[in-house]
């Protein structure tokens, strides 16, 4: 049981998932996660804000029973994805008088995903409010963080903003509130990188929308609650800004050592020029670590051997992910090796259509790199340094 009281009559009733290690069968969860649901008890009405993954619905129901909740009037759905909406049908079974409160777009999605009857809904628009008796919920439509129907719920009297995925972190922790700033920062940055980064421009609009809201607490539906909201607000402002760092990310694979030699030489060449380098061996790396590095980096250099006629498949997979995550990179290049031919360059550049970047002259060598090939890597390192200098970002800076 994980019941905690945030404020009088406002309870955390969610579930901590300590052991989950994969989300969407794609995203690594090194620190587990949580599905946060919040019970808000007014003098006249009771609302629950978001639910939990259907696999953990029994624990949510256990929390409500332990609190001896006999009636729920409203189930507020900030987001239709099943890790928050999955237990809605169970809540409705147990509390048949409850109505789902959400926007029209989310209603349609919940009907599709959960096959809930349309007469179970109360739809709200941007700015609408719902009095509970001494506590008032206000709804702020915030589309595309990270689905089209996402919204926030603001509890006026306590200035608590319930943001669902937005500002969240996949982090199982026994503390209700942020205690370990560094750990939460890393987890929230990972979450931003994997889930939110493709929607950077929409996030800017939504940050602008809540700019003048008095916020004392941010309560997301994954990870700890922020009792000092500026911590996460400032982090998001930086991540969605156009600022990039003097960093080069190098996702790579080497099969017989040729590309490995190039990467090793190139990493040292960049270090000697004062550039921060983040190499990721794709046969070993957690792709979340790669995603985090892409939040701030100015440049990516993809390194691959040639397999049959193209890049190594692990490189193609990574490049595909980079493209859909839409990081704010400025420069791209490619280095690697081939045996007898192939179309590696075209295949990699053809996958990076979402990026607004300048492609720097690649370094592709036949077989094991010779002295003149290594000089070409120096030439590329020089060019990257010059480009970074033009951006005014040659000073290494810490991320926290
Ligand atoms: Fe945590 Fe988009 O679901």
Tab-separated table of C-alpha atoms and ligand atoms in Angstrom:
chain	number	residue	atom	x	y	z
A	1	UNK	CA	0.000	0.000	0.000
A	2	UNK	CA	1.383	3.370	-0.904
A	3	UNK	CA	-1.119	5.889	0.434
A	4	UNK	CA	0.363	9.274	1.382
A	5	UNK	CA	-1.285	12.642	2.061
A	6	UNK	CA	-0.038	15.576	-0.044
A	7	UNK	CA	-2.318	18.136	1.616
A	8	UNK	CA	-5.454	17.809	3.750
A	9	UNK	CA	-7.900	15.633	1.805
A	10	UNK	CA	-5.488	15.084	-1.101
A	11	UNK	CA	-3.965	11.612	-1.215
A	12	UNK	CA	-1.478	9.725	-3.330
A	13	UNK	CA	-3.212	6.418	-4.097
A	14	UNK	CA	-0.977	5.172	-6.927
A	15	UNK	CA	1.343	2.214	-7.291
A	16	UNK	CA	5.155	1.968	-7.293
A	17	UNK	CA	6.388	-0.538	-9.886
A	18	UNK	CA	9.856	-1.367	-8.553
A	19	UNK	CA	10.585	-4.229	-10.951
A	20	UNK	CA	9.384	-3.006	-14.337
A	21	UNK	CA	12.346	-2.811	-16.686
A	22	UNK	CA	10.761	-2.086	-20.077
A	23	UNK	CA	8.038	0.291	-21.228
A	24	UNK	CA	6.211	0.031	-24.553
A	25	UNK	CA	8.430	-3.037	-25.139
A	26	UNK	CA	11.026	-0.445	-26.130
A	27	UNK	CA	12.135	1.943	-23.389
A	28	UNK	CA	14.521	0.658	-20.688
A	29	UNK	CA	13.465	1.460	-17.119
A	30	UNK	CA	16.663	1.065	-15.055
A	31	UNK	CA	14.949	2.574	-12.004
A	32	UNK	CA	11.456	1.046	-12.348
A	33	UNK	CA	8.539	3.487	-12.447
A	34	UNK	CA	5.343	4.464	-10.692
A	35	UNK	CA	1.771	5.082	-11.788
A	36	UNK	CA	0.615	8.010	-9.686
A	37	UNK	CA	-3.094	8.465	-8.992
A	38	UNK	CA	-4.375	11.208	-6.700
A	39	UNK	CA	-7.573	11.297	-4.685
A	40	UNK	CA	-9.040	14.748	-4.070
A	41	UNK	CA	-11.780	14.849	-1.424
A	42	UNK	CA	-13.994	17.927	-1.400
A	43	UNK	CA	-16.753	18.527	1.111
A	44	UNK	CA	-19.342	17.506	-1.493
A	45	UNK	CA	-17.607	15.485	-4.197
A	46	UNK	CA	-14.680	13.118	-4.522
A	47	UNK	CA	-12.435	12.916	-7.583
A	48	UNK	CA	-9.557	10.668	-8.534
A	49	UNK	CA	-7.007	12.150	-10.932
A	50	UNK	CA	-5.678	9.475	-13.298
A	51	UNK	CA	-5.573	5.782	-12.386
A	52	UNK	CA	-2.862	3.149	-12.878
A	53	UNK	CA	-1.752	0.492	-15.338
A	54	UNK	CA	-4.420	-2.194	-15.537
A	55	UNK	CA	-1.855	-4.812	-14.454
A	56	UNK	CA	-1.690	-3.059	-11.049
A	57	UNK	CA	-5.366	-2.132	-10.655
A	58	UNK	CA	-5.885	-4.338	-7.597
A	59	UNK	CA	-3.404	-2.226	-5.638
A	60	UNK	CA	-5.184	0.987	-6.583
A	61	UNK	CA	-8.489	-0.494	-5.465
A	62	UNK	CA	-6.819	-1.716	-2.267
A	63	UNK	CA	-5.661	1.840	-1.541
A	64	UNK	CA	-9.168	3.231	-2.056
A	65	UNK	CA	-10.676	0.544	0.172
A	66	UNK	CA	-8.113	1.165	2.864
A	67	UNK	CA	-9.086	4.831	2.834
A	68	UNK	CA	-12.714	3.625	3.120
A	69	UNK	CA	-13.757	5.556	0.018
A	70	UNK	CA	-17.423	4.717	-0.466
A	71	UNK	CA	-18.150	7.072	-3.320
A	72	UNK	CA	-16.167	8.510	-6.213
A	73	UNK	CA	-17.960	11.114	-8.295
A	74	UNK	CA	-15.326	11.911	-10.880
A	75	UNK	CA	-12.449	10.077	-12.545
A	76	UNK	CA	-10.337	12.772	-14.176
A	77	UNK	CA	-8.405	11.426	-17.161
A	78	UNK	CA	-5.527	13.734	-18.094
A	79	UNK	CA	-4.255	11.273	-20.700
A	80	UNK	CA	-5.691	8.211	-22.448
A	81	UNK	CA	-2.588	6.001	-22.467
A	82	UNK	CA	-3.236	2.759	-20.660
A	83	UNK	CA	-0.608	3.104	-17.935
A	84	UNK	CA	-2.897	5.813	-16.497
A	85	UNK	CA	-6.298	4.899	-17.876
A	86	UNK	CA	-6.051	1.106	-17.679
A	87	UNK	CA	-7.741	0.848	-14.285
A	88	UNK	CA	-10.632	3.191	-15.175
A	89	UNK	CA	-13.028	0.317	-16.045
A	90	UNK	CA	-12.306	-1.306	-12.671
A	91	UNK	CA	-12.914	1.969	-10.814
A	92	UNK	CA	-16.190	2.401	-12.701
A	93	UNK	CA	-17.257	-1.123	-11.750
A	94	UNK	CA	-16.587	-0.458	-8.091
A	95	UNK	CA	-18.024	3.064	-8.123
A	96	UNK	CA	-20.811	2.927	-10.742
A	97	UNK	CA	-21.935	6.494	-10.004
A	98	UNK	CA	-18.555	7.886	-11.142
A	99	UNK	CA	-18.216	9.850	-14.379
A	100	UNK	CA	-15.028	10.212	-16.380
A	101	UNK	CA	-14.081	13.873	-16.688
A	102	UNK	CA	-11.910	14.639	-19.688
A	103	UNK	CA	-11.703	16.562	-22.959
A	104	UNK	CA	-13.500	15.479	-26.120
A	105	UNK	CA	-10.397	14.099	-27.806
A	106	UNK	CA	-9.454	12.026	-24.776
A	107	UNK	CA	-13.036	10.780	-24.498
A	108	UNK	CA	-12.909	9.431	-28.047
A	109	UNK	CA	-9.596	7.733	-27.365
A	110	UNK	CA	-10.782	6.181	-24.104
A	111	UNK	CA	-13.849	4.801	-25.874
A	112	UNK	CA	-11.540	3.256	-28.494
A	113	UNK	CA	-8.938	1.941	-26.061
A	114	UNK	CA	-11.060	0.823	-23.115
A	115	UNK	CA	-14.464	0.418	-24.762
A	116	UNK	CA	-16.127	2.543	-22.102
A	117	UNK	CA	-19.717	3.604	-22.798
A	118	UNK	CA	-20.015	7.221	-24.023
A	119	UNK	CA	-22.658	8.040	-21.374
A	120	UNK	CA	-20.025	7.646	-18.654
A	121	UNK	CA	-18.296	10.894	-19.651
A	122	UNK	CA	-18.438	14.559	-18.711
A	123	UNK	CA	-16.427	16.491	-21.297
A	124	UNK	CA	-14.551	19.669	-20.439
A	125	UNK	CA	-12.941	22.441	-22.425
A	126	UNK	CA	-9.860	24.518	-21.789
A	127	UNK	CA	-10.379	26.660	-18.670
A	128	UNK	CA	-13.434	24.791	-17.387
A	129	UNK	CA	-13.651	24.161	-13.665
A	130	UNK	CA	-15.268	21.521	-11.492
A	131	UNK	CA	-16.163	22.362	-7.864
A	132	UNK	CA	-15.795	19.572	-5.313
A	133	UNK	CA	-16.712	21.665	-2.256
A	134	UNK	CA	-13.819	23.719	-0.901
A	135	UNK	CA	-11.616	22.344	-3.650
A	136	UNK	CA	-11.871	23.307	-7.302
A	137	UNK	CA	-10.372	21.469	-10.256
A	138	UNK	CA	-9.536	23.499	-13.346
A	139	UNK	CA	-8.647	21.945	-16.677
A	140	UNK	CA	-5.876	23.154	-18.953
A	141	UNK	CA	-5.695	21.555	-22.385
A	142	UNK	CA	-2.047	20.817	-23.159
A	143	UNK	CA	-2.001	18.835	-26.396
A	144	UNK	CA	0.949	16.787	-27.636
A	145	UNK	CA	2.752	16.105	-24.379
A	146	UNK	CA	2.992	13.439	-25.689
A	147	UNK	CA	-0.331	12.445	-27.259
A	148	UNK	CA	-2.832	14.794	-28.903
A	149	UNK	CA	-5.381	14.613	-26.060
A	150	UNK	CA	-3.150	15.423	-23.073
A	151	UNK	CA	-4.319	17.945	-20.470
A	152	UNK	CA	-3.391	19.172	-16.992
A	153	UNK	CA	-5.621	19.516	-13.941
A	154	UNK	CA	-5.022	22.412	-11.550
A	155	UNK	CA	-6.265	22.353	-7.982
A	156	UNK	CA	-6.921	26.027	-7.418
A	157	UNK	CA	-7.037	26.246	-3.604
A	158	UNK	CA	-3.730	24.420	-3.138
A	159	UNK	CA	-1.987	25.514	-6.374
A	160	UNK	CA	-1.189	21.923	-7.305
A	161	UNK	CA	-0.715	21.153	-10.998
A	162	UNK	CA	-1.397	17.529	-11.952
A	163	UNK	CA	0.467	17.013	-15.217
A	164	UNK	CA	0.300	13.252	-15.885
A	165	UNK	CA	3.296	12.324	-18.111
A	166	UNK	CA	4.529	15.915	-18.442
A	167	UNK	CA	7.399	16.622	-15.998
A	168	UNK	CA	7.326	12.925	-15.021
A	169	UNK	CA	10.139	10.455	-14.459
A	170	UNK	CA	10.346	6.698	-14.624
A	171	UNK	CA	11.646	6.365	-11.088
A	172	UNK	CA	10.423	4.044	-8.377
A	173	UNK	CA	11.102	5.782	-5.062
A	174	UNK	CA	9.677	5.455	-1.587
A	175	UNK	CA	9.744	9.225	-1.080
A	176	UNK	CA	6.584	10.992	-2.190
A	177	UNK	CA	8.477	14.215	-2.871
A	178	UNK	CA	11.803	14.816	-4.602
A	179	UNK	CA	14.612	14.188	-2.114
A	180	UNK	CA	17.590	13.231	-4.267
A	181	UNK	CA	17.784	16.118	-6.768
A	182	UNK	CA	20.535	14.587	-8.893
A	183	UNK	CA	18.790	11.239	-9.265
A	184	UNK	CA	15.432	12.804	-10.108
A	185	UNK	CA	17.050	15.239	-12.549
A	186	UNK	CA	18.656	12.345	-14.440
A	187	UNK	CA	15.439	10.309	-14.451
A	188	UNK	CA	13.346	13.297	-15.558
A	189	UNK	CA	15.868	14.093	-18.308
A	190	UNK	CA	15.749	10.493	-19.495
A	191	UNK	CA	11.951	10.693	-19.510
A	192	UNK	CA	12.027	13.972	-21.433
A	193	UNK	CA	14.512	12.531	-23.942
A	194	UNK	CA	12.560	9.350	-24.601
A	195	UNK	CA	8.987	10.614	-24.449
A	196	UNK	CA	8.783	14.384	-24.752
A	197	UNK	CA	11.697	15.492	-26.959
A	198	UNK	CA	9.881	14.940	-30.289
A	199	UNK	CA	7.328	17.534	-29.109
A	200	UNK	CA	9.786	20.265	-28.110
A	201	UNK	CA	7.909	23.036	-29.879
A	202	UNK	CA	4.553	22.019	-28.407
A	203	UNK	CA	6.141	21.850	-24.972
A	204	UNK	CA	7.317	25.420	-25.362
A	205	UNK	CA	3.729	26.491	-26.035
A	206	UNK	CA	2.447	24.578	-23.029
A	207	UNK	CA	5.158	26.023	-20.773
A	208	UNK	CA	4.111	29.455	-21.967
A	209	UNK	CA	0.499	28.616	-21.222
A	210	UNK	CA	1.216	27.871	-17.551
A	211	UNK	CA	3.783	30.645	-17.179
A	212	UNK	CA	1.594	32.846	-14.985
A	213	UNK	CA	-0.039	30.061	-13.021
A	214	UNK	CA	0.780	30.065	-9.320
A	215	UNK	CA	2.217	26.587	-8.788
A	216	UNK	CA	3.225	25.325	-5.356
A	217	UNK	CA	3.467	21.692	-6.314
A	218	UNK	CA	3.774	19.723	-9.556
A	219	UNK	CA	2.261	16.258	-9.246
A	220	UNK	CA	3.050	14.114	-12.307
A	221	UNK	CA	1.770	10.581	-12.846
A	222	UNK	CA	5.238	8.988	-12.937
A	223	UNK	CA	7.958	9.520	-10.332
A	224	UNK	CA	8.208	11.836	-7.324
A	225	UNK	CA	6.116	14.972	-6.721
A	226	UNK	CA	7.895	18.320	-7.014
A	227	UNK	CA	7.368	20.498	-3.949
A	228	UNK	CA	9.779	23.009	-5.515
A	229	UNK	CA	8.305	23.348	-9.023
A	230	UNK	CA	11.046	25.642	-10.340
A	231	UNK	CA	13.375	22.634	-10.251
A	232	UNK	CA	11.551	20.866	-13.069
A	233	UNK	CA	10.204	23.990	-14.786
A	234	UNK	CA	13.740	25.368	-15.211
A	235	UNK	CA	15.028	22.001	-16.411
A	236	UNK	CA	12.318	21.804	-19.082
A	237	UNK	CA	12.920	25.420	-20.141
A	238	UNK	CA	16.564	24.563	-20.777
A	239	UNK	CA	15.864	21.258	-22.532
A	240	UNK	CA	13.344	22.761	-24.971
A	241	UNK	CA	15.459	25.860	-25.647
A	242	UNK	CA	17.603	26.129	-28.765
A	243	UNK	CA	20.771	26.024	-26.632
A	244	UNK	CA	23.162	23.212	-27.536
A	245	UNK	CA	26.385	22.173	-25.802
A	246	UNK	CA	29.908	21.593	-26.991
A	247	UNK	CA	29.240	17.854	-27.200
A	248	UNK	CA	29.564	15.155	-29.851
A	249	UNK	CA	27.509	11.976	-29.531
A	250	UNK	CA	28.967	8.932	-31.297
A	251	UNK	CA	26.704	5.888	-31.619
A	252	UNK	CA	28.849	3.121	-33.089
A	253	UNK	CA	29.351	-0.531	-33.876
A	254	UNK	CA	32.568	-2.270	-34.834
A	255	UNK	CA	32.718	-5.880	-35.989
A	256	UNK	CA	36.426	-6.546	-36.638
A	257	UNK	CA	38.083	-3.443	-35.216
A	258	UNK	CA	38.338	-1.102	-38.220
A	259	UNK	CA	35.475	1.195	-37.213
A	260	UNK	CA	36.522	0.694	-33.580
A	261	UNK	CA	39.997	2.062	-34.365
A	262	UNK	CA	38.418	5.066	-36.111
A	263	UNK	CA	36.103	5.764	-33.168
A	264	UNK	CA	38.890	5.462	-30.645
A	265	UNK	CA	41.144	7.823	-32.635
A	266	UNK	CA	38.306	10.280	-33.256
A	267	UNK	CA	37.226	10.355	-29.601
A	268	UNK	CA	40.775	11.272	-28.581
A	269	UNK	CA	41.015	13.863	-31.354
A	270	UNK	CA	37.883	15.581	-30.055
A	271	UNK	CA	39.033	15.395	-26.421
A	272	UNK	CA	42.328	17.040	-27.394
A	273	UNK	CA	40.337	19.849	-28.992
A	274	UNK	CA	38.312	20.461	-25.824
A	275	UNK	CA	35.094	18.900	-27.122
A	276	UNK	CA	33.005	16.715	-24.806
A	277	UNK	CA	32.534	13.284	-26.400
A	278	UNK	CA	29.884	10.684	-25.598
A	279	UNK	CA	30.526	7.391	-27.449
A	280	UNK	CA	27.865	4.674	-27.266
A	281	UNK	CA	28.731	1.122	-28.266
A	282	UNK	CA	25.357	0.073	-29.662
A	283	UNK	CA	25.953	-3.604	-28.978
A	284	UNK	CA	26.009	-2.804	-25.251
A	285	UNK	CA	24.399	0.557	-24.547
A	286	UNK	CA	21.069	1.347	-22.937
A	287	UNK	CA	19.348	3.384	-25.657
A	288	UNK	CA	17.961	5.679	-22.965
A	289	UNK	CA	21.523	6.839	-22.249
A	290	UNK	CA	21.913	7.678	-25.928
A	291	UNK	CA	18.611	9.590	-25.858
A	292	UNK	CA	19.719	11.619	-22.788
A	293	UNK	CA	22.952	12.605	-24.536
A	294	UNK	CA	20.956	13.866	-27.519
A	295	UNK	CA	19.036	16.420	-25.415
A	296	UNK	CA	21.923	18.909	-25.378
A	297	UNK	CA	24.516	17.820	-27.957
A	298	UNK	CA	25.411	20.037	-30.912
A	299	UNK	CA	26.727	17.215	-33.094
A	300	UNK	CA	26.253	13.520	-33.771
A	301	UNK	CA	28.778	11.375	-35.638
A	302	UNK	CA	27.416	7.977	-36.597
A	303	UNK	CA	30.051	5.249	-36.907
A	304	UNK	CA	29.396	1.950	-38.642
A	305	UNK	CA	30.993	-0.909	-40.508
A	306	UNK	CA	29.372	-2.078	-43.723
A	307	UNK	CA	27.229	-5.202	-43.545
A	308	UNK	CA	26.417	-6.576	-47.010
A	309	UNK	CA	25.390	-3.323	-48.732
A	310	UNK	CA	24.588	-1.013	-45.835
A	311	UNK	CA	25.231	-0.011	-42.222
A	312	UNK	CA	25.164	-2.503	-39.388
A	313	UNK	CA	21.456	-3.103	-38.491
A	314	UNK	CA	22.032	-1.880	-34.903
A	315	UNK	CA	23.262	1.410	-36.352
A	316	UNK	CA	20.203	1.675	-38.580
A	317	UNK	CA	17.995	1.110	-35.527
A	318	UNK	CA	19.793	3.814	-33.553
A	319	UNK	CA	19.659	6.260	-36.463
A	320	UNK	CA	15.938	5.607	-36.850
A	321	UNK	CA	15.444	6.396	-33.139
A	322	UNK	CA	17.527	9.569	-33.415
A	323	UNK	CA	15.353	10.718	-36.297
A	324	UNK	CA	12.034	10.150	-34.510
A	325	UNK	CA	13.274	11.728	-31.260
A	326	UNK	CA	14.031	14.954	-33.192
A	327	UNK	CA	16.863	16.292	-31.006
A	328	UNK	CA	18.063	19.861	-31.526
A	329	UNK	CA	21.333	18.743	-33.133
A	330	UNK	CA	23.058	21.180	-35.492
A	331	UNK	CA	25.588	18.932	-37.261
A	332	UNK	CA	25.767	15.333	-38.433
A	333	UNK	CA	28.600	13.299	-39.872
A	334	UNK	CA	29.318	9.654	-40.579
A	335	UNK	CA	32.489	7.633	-40.214
A	336	UNK	CA	33.103	3.968	-40.907
A	337	UNK	CA	34.649	1.229	-42.922
A	338	UNK	CA	33.754	-1.041	-45.833
A	339	UNK	CA	35.223	-4.115	-47.498
A	340	UNK	CA	34.146	-3.982	-51.120
A	341	UNK	CA	31.371	-1.400	-51.533
A	342	UNK	CA	27.922	-0.537	-50.308
A	343	UNK	CA	25.536	2.341	-49.818
A	344	UNK	CA	26.021	3.096	-46.146
A	345	UNK	CA	26.071	6.885	-46.454
A	346	UNK	CA	22.858	7.127	-48.440
A	347	UNK	CA	21.056	4.752	-46.112
A	348	UNK	CA	22.018	6.653	-42.957
A	349	UNK	CA	21.375	10.153	-44.334
A	350	UNK	CA	18.100	8.933	-45.845
A	351	UNK	CA	16.869	8.076	-42.360
A	352	UNK	CA	17.580	11.503	-40.852
A	353	UNK	CA	14.921	13.502	-42.634
A	354	UNK	CA	13.400	14.994	-39.454
A	355	UNK	CA	16.581	16.777	-38.405
A	356	UNK	CA	17.342	20.406	-39.281
A	357	UNK	CA	21.087	19.815	-39.538
A	358	UNK	CA	24.117	20.478	-41.667
A	359	UNK	CA	25.876	17.314	-42.852
A	360	UNK	CA	29.663	17.485	-42.470
A	361	UNK	CA	31.943	15.633	-44.919
A	362	UNK	CA	32.087	11.962	-43.828
A	363	UNK	CA	35.155	9.749	-43.401
A	364	UNK	CA	34.625	6.334	-44.968
A	365	UNK	CA	37.646	4.052	-45.357
A	366	UNK	CA	38.353	0.771	-47.150
A	367	UNK	CA	39.394	-1.846	-44.642
A	368	UNK	CA	41.507	-0.926	-41.628
A	369	UNK	CA	42.239	2.846	-41.353
A	370	UNK	CA	45.640	4.007	-42.646
A	371	UNK	CA	47.594	7.085	-41.507
A	372	UNK	CA	45.950	9.233	-44.175
A	373	UNK	CA	42.505	8.064	-43.013
A	374	UNK	CA	43.306	9.110	-39.452
A	375	UNK	CA	44.322	12.522	-40.792
A	376	UNK	CA	40.848	12.778	-42.283
A	377	UNK	CA	39.427	12.167	-38.815
A	378	UNK	CA	41.586	15.051	-37.566
A	379	UNK	CA	40.155	17.154	-40.380
A	380	UNK	CA	36.593	16.263	-39.239
A	381	UNK	CA	37.443	17.009	-35.588
A	382	UNK	CA	38.855	20.397	-36.653
A	383	UNK	CA	35.706	21.149	-38.616
A	384	UNK	CA	33.469	20.251	-35.671
A	385	UNK	CA	35.516	22.457	-33.358
A	386	UNK	CA	35.258	25.325	-35.844
A	387	UNK	CA	31.491	24.852	-36.171
A	388	UNK	CA	31.056	24.760	-32.399
A	389	UNK	CA	33.150	27.911	-32.068
A	390	UNK	CA	30.874	29.606	-34.572
A	391	UNK	CA	27.969	28.699	-32.294
A	392	UNK	CA	29.862	30.140	-29.325
A	393	UNK	CA	29.712	26.893	-27.349
A	394	UNK	CA	33.320	25.816	-26.929
A	395	UNK	CA	33.219	25.808	-23.146
A	396	UNK	CA	32.422	22.477	-21.552
A	397	UNK	CA	29.596	22.847	-19.019
A	398	UNK	CA	27.986	20.527	-16.543
A	399	UNK	CA	24.414	19.431	-17.156
A	400	UNK	CA	23.240	19.936	-13.587
B	1	LIG	FE1	2.594	7.456	-18.833
B	1	LIG	FE2	1.829	8.460	-21.995
B	1	LIG	O1	1.748	7.414	-20.490
